Coordinates of C-alpha atoms in Angstrom, one line a residue:
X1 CA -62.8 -67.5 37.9
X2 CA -59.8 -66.4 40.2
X3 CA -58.1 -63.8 37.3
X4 CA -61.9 -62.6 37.5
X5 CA -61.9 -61.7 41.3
X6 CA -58.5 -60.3 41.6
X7 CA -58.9 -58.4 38.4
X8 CA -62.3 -57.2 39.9
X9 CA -60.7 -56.2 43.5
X10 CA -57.5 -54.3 41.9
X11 CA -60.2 -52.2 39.9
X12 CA -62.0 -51.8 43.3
X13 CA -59.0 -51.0 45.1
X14 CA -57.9 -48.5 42.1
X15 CA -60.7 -46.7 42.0
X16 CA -60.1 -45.7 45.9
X17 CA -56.8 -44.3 45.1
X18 CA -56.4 -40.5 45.6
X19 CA -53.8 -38.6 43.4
X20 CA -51.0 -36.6 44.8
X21 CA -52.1 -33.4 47.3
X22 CA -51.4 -29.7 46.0
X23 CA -48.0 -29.7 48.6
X24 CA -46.6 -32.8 47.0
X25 CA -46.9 -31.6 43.2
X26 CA -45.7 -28.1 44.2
X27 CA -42.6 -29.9 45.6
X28 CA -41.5 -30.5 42.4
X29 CA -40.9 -27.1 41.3
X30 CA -38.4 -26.7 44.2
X31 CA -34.9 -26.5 42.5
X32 CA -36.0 -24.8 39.5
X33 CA -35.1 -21.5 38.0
X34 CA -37.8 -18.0 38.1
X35 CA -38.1 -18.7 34.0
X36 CA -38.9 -22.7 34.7
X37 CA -41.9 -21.8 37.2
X38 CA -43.2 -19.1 35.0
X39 CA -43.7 -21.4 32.2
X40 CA -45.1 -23.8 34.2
X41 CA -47.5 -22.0 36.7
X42 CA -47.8 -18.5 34.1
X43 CA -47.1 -15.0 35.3
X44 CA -47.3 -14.0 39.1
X45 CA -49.7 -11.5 40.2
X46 CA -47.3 -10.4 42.4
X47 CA -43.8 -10.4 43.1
X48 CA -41.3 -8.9 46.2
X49 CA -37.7 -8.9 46.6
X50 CA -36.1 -8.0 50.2
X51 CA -32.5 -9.3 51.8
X52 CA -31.6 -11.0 48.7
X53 CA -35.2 -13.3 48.3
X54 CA -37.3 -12.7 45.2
X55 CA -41.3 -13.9 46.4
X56 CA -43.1 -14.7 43.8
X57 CA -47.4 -15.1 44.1
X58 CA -49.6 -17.0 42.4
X59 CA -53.8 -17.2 42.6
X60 CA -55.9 -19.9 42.2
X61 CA -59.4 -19.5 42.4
X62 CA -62.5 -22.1 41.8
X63 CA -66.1 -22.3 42.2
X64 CA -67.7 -24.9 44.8
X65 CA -71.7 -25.9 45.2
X66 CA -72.6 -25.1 48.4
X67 CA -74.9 -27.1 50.6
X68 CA -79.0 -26.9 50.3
X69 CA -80.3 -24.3 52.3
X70 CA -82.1 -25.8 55.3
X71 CA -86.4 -25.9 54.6
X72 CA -88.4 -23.0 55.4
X73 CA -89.3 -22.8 59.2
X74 CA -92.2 -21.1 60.6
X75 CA -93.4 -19.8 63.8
X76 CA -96.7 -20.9 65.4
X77 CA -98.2 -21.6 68.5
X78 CA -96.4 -24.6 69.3
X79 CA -93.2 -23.1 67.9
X80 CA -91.1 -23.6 64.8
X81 CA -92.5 -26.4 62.3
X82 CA -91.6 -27.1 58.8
X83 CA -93.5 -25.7 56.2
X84 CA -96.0 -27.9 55.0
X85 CA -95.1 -27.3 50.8
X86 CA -92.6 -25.4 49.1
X87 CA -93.8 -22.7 46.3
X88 CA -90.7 -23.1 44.5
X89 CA -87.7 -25.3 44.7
X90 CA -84.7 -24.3 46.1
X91 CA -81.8 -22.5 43.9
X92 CA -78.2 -24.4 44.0
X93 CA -75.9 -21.7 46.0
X94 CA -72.1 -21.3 44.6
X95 CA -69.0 -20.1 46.7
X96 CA -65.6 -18.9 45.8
X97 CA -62.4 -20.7 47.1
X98 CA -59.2 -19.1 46.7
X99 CA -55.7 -20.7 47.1
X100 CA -52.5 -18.1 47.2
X101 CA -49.2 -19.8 46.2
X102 CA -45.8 -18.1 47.5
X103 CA -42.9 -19.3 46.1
X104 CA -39.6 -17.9 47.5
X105 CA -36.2 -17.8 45.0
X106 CA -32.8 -17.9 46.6
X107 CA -29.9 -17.7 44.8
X108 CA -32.5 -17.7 41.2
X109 CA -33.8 -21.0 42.4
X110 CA -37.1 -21.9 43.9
X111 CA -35.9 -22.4 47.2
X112 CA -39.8 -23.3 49.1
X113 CA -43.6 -22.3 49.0
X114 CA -46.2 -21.3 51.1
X115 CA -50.1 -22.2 50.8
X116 CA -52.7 -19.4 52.1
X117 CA -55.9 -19.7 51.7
X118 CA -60.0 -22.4 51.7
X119 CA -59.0 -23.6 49.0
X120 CA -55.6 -25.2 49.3

């Protein structure tokens, strides 16, 4: 009965567990060469050079549901009031969250990275 309840609470407390954050596995590529990232995050969409620093940008984009629009109010006499039935059911609403990636090469080596954007 015991095996039962701890194996029970590890698979409780594993399920709570949260992988690493976008920072933390982006660390990793710190140290690497310009051809290493490439391969690994694919081809820039943009790139810089100045004082000896090659900047190198990456995109990521994704789509997000949005929260249900707020019921249909009216204005009467006594002010605003919900509306007493819906004619059609509400459409699900999408936005676009964008996430820009700088990684900055010194000396052909990733040297750090920067994070722009909703969704980092």
């Amino acid at each position: 009965m015991r095996s039962r309840v701890f194996l029970l609470l590890t698979l409780l407390l594993g399920a709570c567990a949260t992988g690493p954050t976008l920072s933390q596995r982006l660390a990793a590529y710190i140290g690497d060469t310009e051809a290493q990232l490439i391969q690994a995050m694919g081809v820039p969409v943009r790139s810089y050079e100045t004082e000896g620093v090659l900047f190198l940008q990456f995109e990521r984009r994704g789509i997000v549901p949005l929260p249900a629009p707020d019921p249909f109010y009216n204005y009467g006499y006594w002010g605003y009031r919900p509306w007493p039935w819906r004619p059609w059911p509400s459409t699900p609403a999408y936005g676009e969250v964008r996430c820009d990636i700088t990684f900055a090469l010194r000396n052909q080596r990733v040297d750090s990275f920067t994070l722009h954007g909703d969704g980092c």
